Amino acid sequence: MKLFNITPLDRSLEESAINKIDNLTKPKGSLGRLEELALRLCLIQHTLSPELRKPHNVLFAADHGIIEEGVSVSPKEVTWQQVSHFTKGGAGINFLCDQHGFRLVIVDAGVDYDIPAGHGIIDMKVRKSTRNFLHESAMTAEEFDLCIERGAKVVDDIADSTGCNIISYGEMGSGNTSSSSVWMHLFTGIPLDKCIGAGAGLDSEGIRHKYDVLSRAVKNYAGDGSVKSKLAWFGGYEMAMAVGAMLRAAERGMTIIVDGFIMTSCILAASQLYPSVLDYAIFGHQGDESGHKLMLDALGVRALLHLDLRLGEGSGAVCAYPIIESAVRMINHMDSFGDVNVTKYF
């Protein structure tokens, strides 16, 4: 597997950054999470004047073999239909990217359809859908390695061509909440039934069936027990590419805005390989999927927003961007008590 060199945050500027934030013309701590965000960005960028450049949202799409077991209400063809829809500009993530100045990048990681060329979709297809992990590994070790490499390449291409330093990831793929639930269970130890939710809209009977399928799949696991083996056995091509993209973004010192349940499971997975990836992450949104808060709690993090979104696509991350931008404007544009004639009042 491709190796990464992700360094923990250099905290040598931390005291200076805190001092700058504390001496802005406000009561200490009165801008709450904005102050936390500003400090995180100072540390990530190793500067007292952080900036946000050319935000991108990368949407990885793929199909999942486990859908054959009836674990999702969304039929498989929805994946390629929505991917095509994204290119026309009328989907949920499109208006959000337009509103907040994000460039949307769409990657075919493993859609079970021959998507025509010439529509602006990056073809990185590994295979038409993963295999059914109830019976066998969803992907081979070689396919997993290829996903990591291709996810990293997407980030390199974006950063090298645009100077982007803040990036979010989204996904499209019927069945990927099943993979996310299993990853969550395996890497947090939270009971599987607490990790499983309605996905795209399962009813209570559907959720019970999903639990039955996934619990049997976990029992059937026949890998070597390594992190990589578990990721390949239960993952999706789009999820593995997102892991590679997150790791490369952290290696390059970029800020990662984490979306909802599925992308949180991806950075959880990435952190099993390289724990320091979490230093570069800002969690944008706590989704409506059952178990997401438990996973955030297991990671020891809080999301910026809780809007009951369950769309995926990177929607929650992009929605959170203006708050991050406010934190940057705060530290760069507010006066300090030393600059103006205001008595320090705390």
CSV table of C-alpha atoms in Angstrom, one decimal:
chain,number,residue,atom,x,y,z
A,1,MET,CA,0.0,0.0,0.0
A,2,LYS,CA,1.1,3.6,-0.7
A,3,LEU,CA,2.9,5.1,2.3
A,4,PHE,CA,2.2,8.5,3.7
A,5,ASN,CA,4.2,10.9,5.9
A,6,ILE,CA,1.7,12.6,8.0
A,7,THR,CA,3.3,14.7,10.7
A,8,PRO,CA,1.4,15.7,13.9
A,9,LEU,CA,0.7,19.4,14.1
A,10,ASP,CA,3.6,21.6,15.0
A,11,ARG,CA,2.4,23.4,18.1
A,12,SER,CA,5.2,25.8,18.5
A,13,LEU,CA,2.9,28.7,17.4
A,14,GLU,CA,0.1,27.6,19.7
A,15,GLU,CA,0.8,30.0,22.5
A,16,SER,CA,1.1,33.0,20.1
A,17,ALA,CA,-2.1,32.0,18.3
A,18,ILE,CA,-4.0,31.8,21.6
A,19,ASN,CA,-2.6,35.1,22.7
A,20,LYS,CA,-3.7,36.7,19.4
A,21,ILE,CA,-7.2,35.3,19.6
A,22,ASP,CA,-7.6,36.2,23.3
A,23,ASN,CA,-6.6,39.8,22.7
A,24,LEU,CA,-9.1,40.5,19.9
A,25,THR,CA,-11.6,43.1,20.9
A,26,LYS,CA,-14.1,40.8,22.7
A,27,PRO,CA,-14.4,39.0,26.0
A,28,LYS,CA,-12.0,36.0,26.1
A,29,GLY,CA,-13.8,32.9,24.7
A,30,SER,CA,-16.9,34.9,23.6
A,31,LEU,CA,-16.7,33.7,20.0
A,32,GLY,CA,-16.7,30.1,21.1
A,33,ARG,CA,-16.2,27.5,18.4
A,34,LEU,CA,-14.9,30.2,16.0
A,35,GLU,CA,-11.9,30.6,18.4
A,36,GLU,CA,-11.3,26.9,18.4
A,37,LEU,CA,-11.4,26.8,14.6
A,38,ALA,CA,-9.1,29.7,14.2
A,39,LEU,CA,-6.5,28.0,16.5
A,40,ARG,CA,-6.8,24.8,14.6
A,41,LEU,CA,-6.3,26.5,11.2
A,42,CYS,CA,-3.3,28.4,12.6
A,43,LEU,CA,-1.7,25.1,13.6
A,44,ILE,CA,-2.5,23.3,10.4
A,45,GLN,CA,-1.1,26.2,8.3
A,46,HIS,CA,1.6,27.1,10.8
A,47,THR,CA,0.8,30.8,10.6
A,48,LEU,CA,-1.0,33.4,12.7
A,49,SER,CA,-2.8,34.6,9.6
A,50,PRO,CA,-4.5,31.5,8.0
A,51,GLU,CA,-6.2,31.7,4.7
A,52,LEU,CA,-8.6,29.5,2.7
A,53,ARG,CA,-7.8,28.9,-0.9
A,54,LYS,CA,-9.9,27.4,-3.7
A,55,PRO,CA,-12.2,25.0,-1.7
A,56,HIS,CA,-13.1,21.8,-3.5
A,57,ASN,CA,-15.6,19.0,-2.8
A,58,VAL,CA,-14.6,15.7,-4.3
A,59,LEU,CA,-17.5,13.3,-4.8
A,60,PHE,CA,-16.5,9.6,-5.1
A,61,ALA,CA,-19.1,7.2,-6.6
A,62,ALA,CA,-19.3,3.4,-6.6
A,63,ASP,CA,-21.7,0.5,-6.2
A,64,HIS,CA,-21.7,-2.1,-3.5
A,65,GLY,CA,-22.2,-5.9,-3.9
A,66,ILE,CA,-23.9,-6.1,-0.4
A,67,ILE,CA,-27.0,-4.3,-2.0
A,68,GLU,CA,-27.9,-7.8,-3.4
A,69,GLU,CA,-29.0,-8.6,0.2
A,70,GLY,CA,-31.7,-6.0,0.3
A,71,VAL,CA,-30.0,-3.7,2.8
A,72,SER,CA,-30.9,-0.5,1.0
A,73,VAL,CA,-34.1,1.0,-0.4
A,74,SER,CA,-32.2,2.7,-3.2
A,75,PRO,CA,-31.8,0.6,-6.4
A,76,LYS,CA,-28.4,0.2,-7.8
A,77,GLU,CA,-29.1,2.3,-10.9
A,78,VAL,CA,-29.6,5.4,-8.8
A,79,THR,CA,-25.8,5.6,-8.5
A,80,TRP,CA,-25.1,6.2,-12.1
A,81,GLN,CA,-28.3,8.2,-12.6
A,82,GLN,CA,-27.3,10.6,-9.8
A,83,VAL,CA,-23.7,10.8,-11.0
A,84,SER,CA,-25.0,12.0,-14.4
A,85,HIS,CA,-27.4,14.4,-12.6
A,86,PHE,CA,-24.5,16.0,-10.7
A,87,THR,CA,-22.8,16.9,-14.0
A,88,LYS,CA,-26.0,18.8,-15.1
A,89,GLY,CA,-25.9,21.0,-12.0
A,90,GLY,CA,-29.3,20.4,-10.5
A,91,ALA,CA,-28.6,18.1,-7.5
A,92,GLY,CA,-28.3,19.1,-3.8
A,93,ILE,CA,-24.6,19.3,-3.7
A,94,ASN,CA,-24.6,21.5,-6.8
A,95,PHE,CA,-26.4,24.4,-5.3
A,96,LEU,CA,-24.4,24.2,-2.1
A,97,CYS,CA,-21.1,24.2,-4.0
A,98,ASP,CA,-22.3,27.1,-6.1
A,99,GLN,CA,-23.4,29.1,-3.0
A,100,HIS,CA,-20.2,28.6,-1.1
A,101,GLY,CA,-17.6,28.9,-3.9
A,102,PHE,CA,-16.6,25.2,-4.1
A,103,ARG,CA,-15.5,23.4,-7.2
A,104,LEU,CA,-17.3,20.0,-7.5
A,105,VAL,CA,-15.1,17.2,-8.7
A,106,ILE,CA,-16.8,13.9,-9.5
A,107,VAL,CA,-14.9,10.6,-9.6
A,108,ASP,CA,-16.2,7.3,-10.8
A,109,ALA,CA,-14.5,4.9,-8.4
A,110,GLY,CA,-16.6,1.8,-9.2
A,111,VAL,CA,-20.0,2.5,-10.6
A,112,ASP,CA,-21.7,-0.5,-12.2
A,113,TYR,CA,-22.4,1.3,-15.5
A,114,ASP,CA,-20.5,2.4,-18.5
A,115,ILE,CA,-20.6,6.1,-18.0
A,116,PRO,CA,-19.9,7.9,-21.3
A,117,ALA,CA,-16.8,10.0,-21.6
A,118,GLY,CA,-16.9,13.7,-22.1
A,119,HIS,CA,-19.2,14.7,-19.2
A,120,GLY,CA,-16.5,15.9,-16.8
A,121,ILE,CA,-16.5,12.8,-14.6
A,122,ILE,CA,-13.0,11.5,-13.7
A,123,ASP,CA,-12.7,7.8,-14.7
A,124,MET,CA,-10.9,6.0,-11.9
A,125,LYS,CA,-13.1,2.9,-12.0
A,126,VAL,CA,-11.5,0.0,-10.3
A,127,ARG,CA,-14.3,-2.5,-11.1
A,128,LYS,CA,-18.0,-2.4,-11.7
A,129,SER,CA,-19.2,-2.6,-8.0
A,130,THR,CA,-17.5,-4.3,-5.1
A,131,ARG,CA,-18.3,-8.0,-4.4
A,132,ASN,CA,-20.9,-9.1,-1.8
A,133,PHE,CA,-19.1,-9.0,1.6
A,134,LEU,CA,-21.6,-11.4,3.1
A,135,HIS,CA,-19.8,-14.1,1.2
A,136,GLU,CA,-16.3,-12.8,0.3
A,137,SER,CA,-14.1,-9.8,0.5
A,138,ALA,CA,-15.7,-6.8,-1.1
A,139,MET,CA,-12.3,-6.0,-2.8
A,140,THR,CA,-9.0,-7.6,-3.2
A,141,ALA,CA,-5.9,-6.2,-1.4
A,142,GLU,CA,-4.6,-5.0,-4.8
A,143,GLU,CA,-7.9,-3.2,-5.5
A,144,PHE,CA,-7.7,-1.5,-2.1
A,145,ASP,CA,-4.2,-0.4,-2.7
A,146,LEU,CA,-5.2,1.0,-6.1
A,147,CYS,CA,-8.1,3.0,-4.5
A,148,ILE,CA,-5.7,4.5,-2.0
A,149,GLU,CA,-3.3,5.6,-4.8
A,150,ARG,CA,-6.1,7.0,-6.9
A,151,GLY,CA,-7.6,8.9,-4.1
A,152,ALA,CA,-4.3,10.5,-3.3
A,153,LYS,CA,-3.8,11.3,-7.0
A,154,VAL,CA,-7.1,13.2,-7.1
A,155,VAL,CA,-5.9,15.4,-4.3
A,156,ASP,CA,-2.5,16.0,-5.9
A,157,ASP,CA,-4.1,17.0,-9.2
A,158,ILE,CA,-6.4,19.5,-7.5
A,159,ALA,CA,-3.8,21.0,-5.2
A,160,ASP,CA,-1.1,21.2,-7.9
A,161,SER,CA,-3.4,22.8,-10.4
A,162,THR,CA,-5.4,25.2,-8.2
A,163,GLY,CA,-3.5,25.8,-4.9
A,164,CYS,CA,-6.5,24.5,-3.0
A,165,ASN,CA,-5.7,24.2,0.7
A,166,ILE,CA,-9.2,23.1,2.1
A,167,ILE,CA,-11.1,20.1,0.8
A,168,SER,CA,-14.2,18.1,1.6
A,169,TYR,CA,-15.3,14.7,0.3
A,170,GLY,CA,-18.7,13.3,-0.5
A,171,GLU,CA,-20.0,10.0,-1.8
A,172,MET,CA,-22.6,8.3,-3.9
A,173,GLY,CA,-23.3,4.6,-3.7
A,174,SER,CA,-26.3,2.6,-2.7
A,175,GLY,CA,-25.3,0.3,0.2
A,176,ASN,CA,-22.5,2.4,1.6
A,177,THR,CA,-24.1,2.9,5.0
A,178,SER,CA,-23.7,-0.9,5.4
A,179,SER,CA,-20.0,-0.7,4.9
A,180,SER,CA,-19.7,2.4,7.1
A,181,SER,CA,-21.7,0.6,9.9
A,182,VAL,CA,-19.3,-2.4,9.9
A,183,TRP,CA,-16.2,-0.2,9.8
A,184,MET,CA,-17.6,1.8,12.7
A,185,HIS,CA,-18.3,-1.4,14.7
A,186,LEU,CA,-14.9,-2.9,14.0
A,187,PHE,CA,-12.8,0.2,14.8
A,188,THR,CA,-14.7,1.5,17.8
A,189,GLY,CA,-16.0,-1.6,19.4
A,190,ILE,CA,-19.5,-0.1,19.6
A,191,PRO,CA,-22.1,-2.9,19.3
A,192,LEU,CA,-23.2,-3.4,15.7
A,193,ASP,CA,-26.9,-2.8,16.3
A,194,LYS,CA,-26.0,0.7,17.6
A,195,CYS,CA,-24.1,1.4,14.3
A,196,ILE,CA,-26.9,0.6,12.0
A,197,GLY,CA,-29.6,3.0,10.8
A,198,ALA,CA,-32.1,3.6,8.2
A,199,GLY,CA,-29.7,4.6,5.4
A,200,ALA,CA,-31.7,6.1,2.6
A,201,GLY,CA,-35.0,5.3,4.3
A,202,LEU,CA,-35.4,1.8,5.6
A,203,ASP,CA,-38.3,1.1,7.9
A,204,SER,CA,-38.0,-0.8,11.2
A,205,GLU,CA,-38.3,-4.2,9.5
A,206,GLY,CA,-35.7,-3.1,7.0
A,207,ILE,CA,-33.3,-2.1,9.7
A,208,ARG,CA,-33.7,-5.5,11.4
A,209,HIS,CA,-33.0,-7.2,8.2
A,210,LYS,CA,-29.9,-5.0,7.6
A,211,TYR,CA,-28.7,-5.9,11.1
A,212,ASP,CA,-29.2,-9.6,10.4
A,213,VAL,CA,-27.2,-9.4,7.1
A,214,LEU,CA,-24.4,-7.4,8.6
A,215,SER,CA,-24.0,-9.5,11.7
A,216,ARG,CA,-23.7,-12.6,9.6
A,217,ALA,CA,-21.2,-10.8,7.4
A,218,VAL,CA,-19.0,-9.9,10.4
A,219,LYS,CA,-19.2,-13.6,11.6
A,220,ASN,CA,-18.2,-14.7,8.1
A,221,TYR,CA,-15.1,-12.5,7.9
A,222,ALA,CA,-12.1,-14.7,7.0
A,223,GLY,CA,-9.3,-12.1,6.6
A,224,ASP,CA,-6.1,-11.9,8.6
A,225,GLY,CA,-7.4,-9.4,11.1
A,226,SER,CA,-5.3,-6.5,10.0
A,227,VAL,CA,-6.7,-3.0,9.5
A,228,LYS,CA,-6.1,-3.2,5.8
A,229,SER,CA,-7.8,-6.5,5.6
A,230,LYS,CA,-11.0,-5.3,7.4
A,231,LEU,CA,-11.1,-2.2,5.2
A,232,ALA,CA,-10.9,-4.2,2.0
A,233,TRP,CA,-13.3,-6.9,3.1
A,234,PHE,CA,-16.1,-4.6,4.1
A,235,GLY,CA,-15.4,-1.3,2.3
A,236,GLY,CA,-16.5,0.3,-0.9
A,237,TYR,CA,-14.3,1.6,-3.7
A,238,GLU,CA,-15.5,5.2,-3.2
A,239,MET,CA,-14.8,4.9,0.5
A,240,ALA,CA,-11.3,3.5,0.1
A,241,MET,CA,-10.5,6.3,-2.4
A,242,ALA,CA,-11.8,8.8,0.1
A,243,VAL,CA,-9.4,7.3,2.7
A,244,GLY,CA,-6.5,7.8,0.3
A,245,ALA,CA,-7.6,11.3,-0.5
A,246,MET,CA,-7.9,12.2,3.2
A,247,LEU,CA,-4.4,10.8,3.9
A,248,ARG,CA,-2.8,12.7,1.0
A,249,ALA,CA,-4.6,15.9,2.0
A,250,ALA,CA,-3.2,15.6,5.5
A,251,GLU,CA,0.2,14.8,4.2
A,252,ARG,CA,0.1,18.0,2.2
A,253,GLY,CA,-1.0,20.1,5.2
A,254,MET,CA,-4.5,20.7,3.8
A,255,THR,CA,-7.6,21.2,5.9
A,256,ILE,CA,-10.1,18.4,5.6
A,257,ILE,CA,-13.8,19.2,6.2
A,258,VAL,CA,-15.5,15.9,7.2
A,259,ASP,CA,-19.1,15.3,6.0
A,260,GLY,CA,-21.6,13.0,7.6
A,261,PHE,CA,-21.8,9.4,8.7
A,262,ILE,CA,-20.0,7.7,5.7
A,263,MET,CA,-17.2,10.2,5.5
A,264,THR,CA,-16.7,10.1,9.3
A,265,SER,CA,-16.3,6.3,9.0
A,266,CYS,CA,-13.7,7.0,6.3
A,267,ILE,CA,-11.6,9.3,8.4
A,268,LEU,CA,-12.1,6.8,11.3
A,269,ALA,CA,-10.7,4.2,8.9
A,270,ALA,CA,-7.9,6.5,7.8
A,271,SER,CA,-7.0,7.2,11.5
A,272,GLN,CA,-6.5,3.4,12.0
A,273,LEU,CA,-3.7,3.6,9.5
A,274,TYR,CA,-2.3,7.1,10.3
A,275,PRO,CA,-3.7,8.6,13.6
A,276,SER,CA,-2.3,12.0,12.8
A,277,VAL,CA,-4.8,12.5,10.0
A,278,LEU,CA,-7.3,13.6,12.6
A,279,ASP,CA,-5.1,16.7,13.3
A,280,TYR,CA,-6.1,18.1,9.9
A,281,ALA,CA,-9.8,17.4,10.2
A,282,ILE,CA,-12.7,19.7,10.9
A,283,PHE,CA,-16.0,17.8,11.4
A,284,GLY,CA,-18.7,19.7,9.5
A,285,HIS,CA,-21.9,18.0,10.3
A,286,GLN,CA,-23.5,15.5,12.6
A,287,GLY,CA,-25.9,13.6,10.4
A,288,ASP,CA,-29.2,12.0,11.0
A,289,GLU,CA,-28.0,8.5,10.5
A,290,SER,CA,-28.3,6.4,13.7
A,291,GLY,CA,-24.9,5.9,15.2
A,292,HIS,CA,-23.2,9.0,13.8
A,293,LYS,CA,-23.0,10.8,17.1
A,294,LEU,CA,-21.7,7.7,18.8
A,295,MET,CA,-18.9,7.6,16.2
A,296,LEU,CA,-18.1,11.3,16.7
A,297,ASP,CA,-18.0,10.7,20.4
A,298,ALA,CA,-15.7,7.7,19.9
A,299,LEU,CA,-13.3,10.0,18.0
A,300,GLY,CA,-13.6,12.6,20.7
A,301,VAL,CA,-14.8,15.3,18.3
A,302,ARG,CA,-17.8,17.6,17.9
A,303,ALA,CA,-19.4,18.6,14.6
A,304,LEU,CA,-20.1,22.3,13.8
A,305,LEU,CA,-23.6,21.7,12.5
A,306,HIS,CA,-26.5,19.4,13.3
A,307,LEU,CA,-29.1,20.0,10.6
A,308,ASP,CA,-30.6,16.5,10.4
A,309,LEU,CA,-29.1,16.1,6.9
A,310,ARG,CA,-28.7,12.6,5.5
A,311,LEU,CA,-28.0,13.3,1.9
A,312,GLY,CA,-24.3,12.6,1.7
A,313,GLU,CA,-22.5,14.0,-1.3
A,314,GLY,CA,-20.5,16.3,1.0
A,315,SER,CA,-23.5,18.5,1.7
A,316,GLY,CA,-22.9,18.9,5.4
A,317,ALA,CA,-19.3,19.7,5.0
A,318,VAL,CA,-20.0,22.4,2.4
A,319,CYS,CA,-22.7,23.8,4.6
A,320,ALA,CA,-20.2,24.2,7.4
A,321,TYR,CA,-17.7,26.1,5.3
A,322,PRO,CA,-19.0,29.6,6.0
A,323,ILE,CA,-18.4,29.0,9.7
A,324,ILE,CA,-14.8,28.1,9.0
A,325,GLU,CA,-14.5,31.2,6.9
A,326,SER,CA,-15.9,33.3,9.7
A,327,ALA,CA,-13.1,31.9,12.0
A,328,VAL,CA,-10.5,33.0,9.5
A,329,ARG,CA,-12.1,36.5,9.1
A,330,MET,CA,-12.2,36.8,12.9
A,331,ILE,CA,-8.5,36.2,13.4
A,332,ASN,CA,-7.4,38.2,10.4
A,333,HIS,CA,-9.8,41.2,10.5
A,334,MET,CA,-10.8,41.9,14.1
A,335,ASP,CA,-8.8,44.6,15.9
A,336,SER,CA,-6.8,43.7,19.0
A,337,PHE,CA,-7.0,45.7,22.2
A,338,GLY,CA,-3.5,46.9,21.5
A,339,ASP,CA,-4.5,48.4,18.2
A,340,VAL,CA,-7.6,50.5,19.2
A,341,ASN,CA,-8.7,52.6,22.1
A,342,VAL,CA,-10.8,50.0,23.8
A,343,THR,CA,-10.3,49.0,27.4
A,344,LYS,CA,-9.6,45.4,27.8
A,345,TYR,CA,-12.8,44.3,29.6
A,346,PHE,CA,-12.2,40.8,30.8
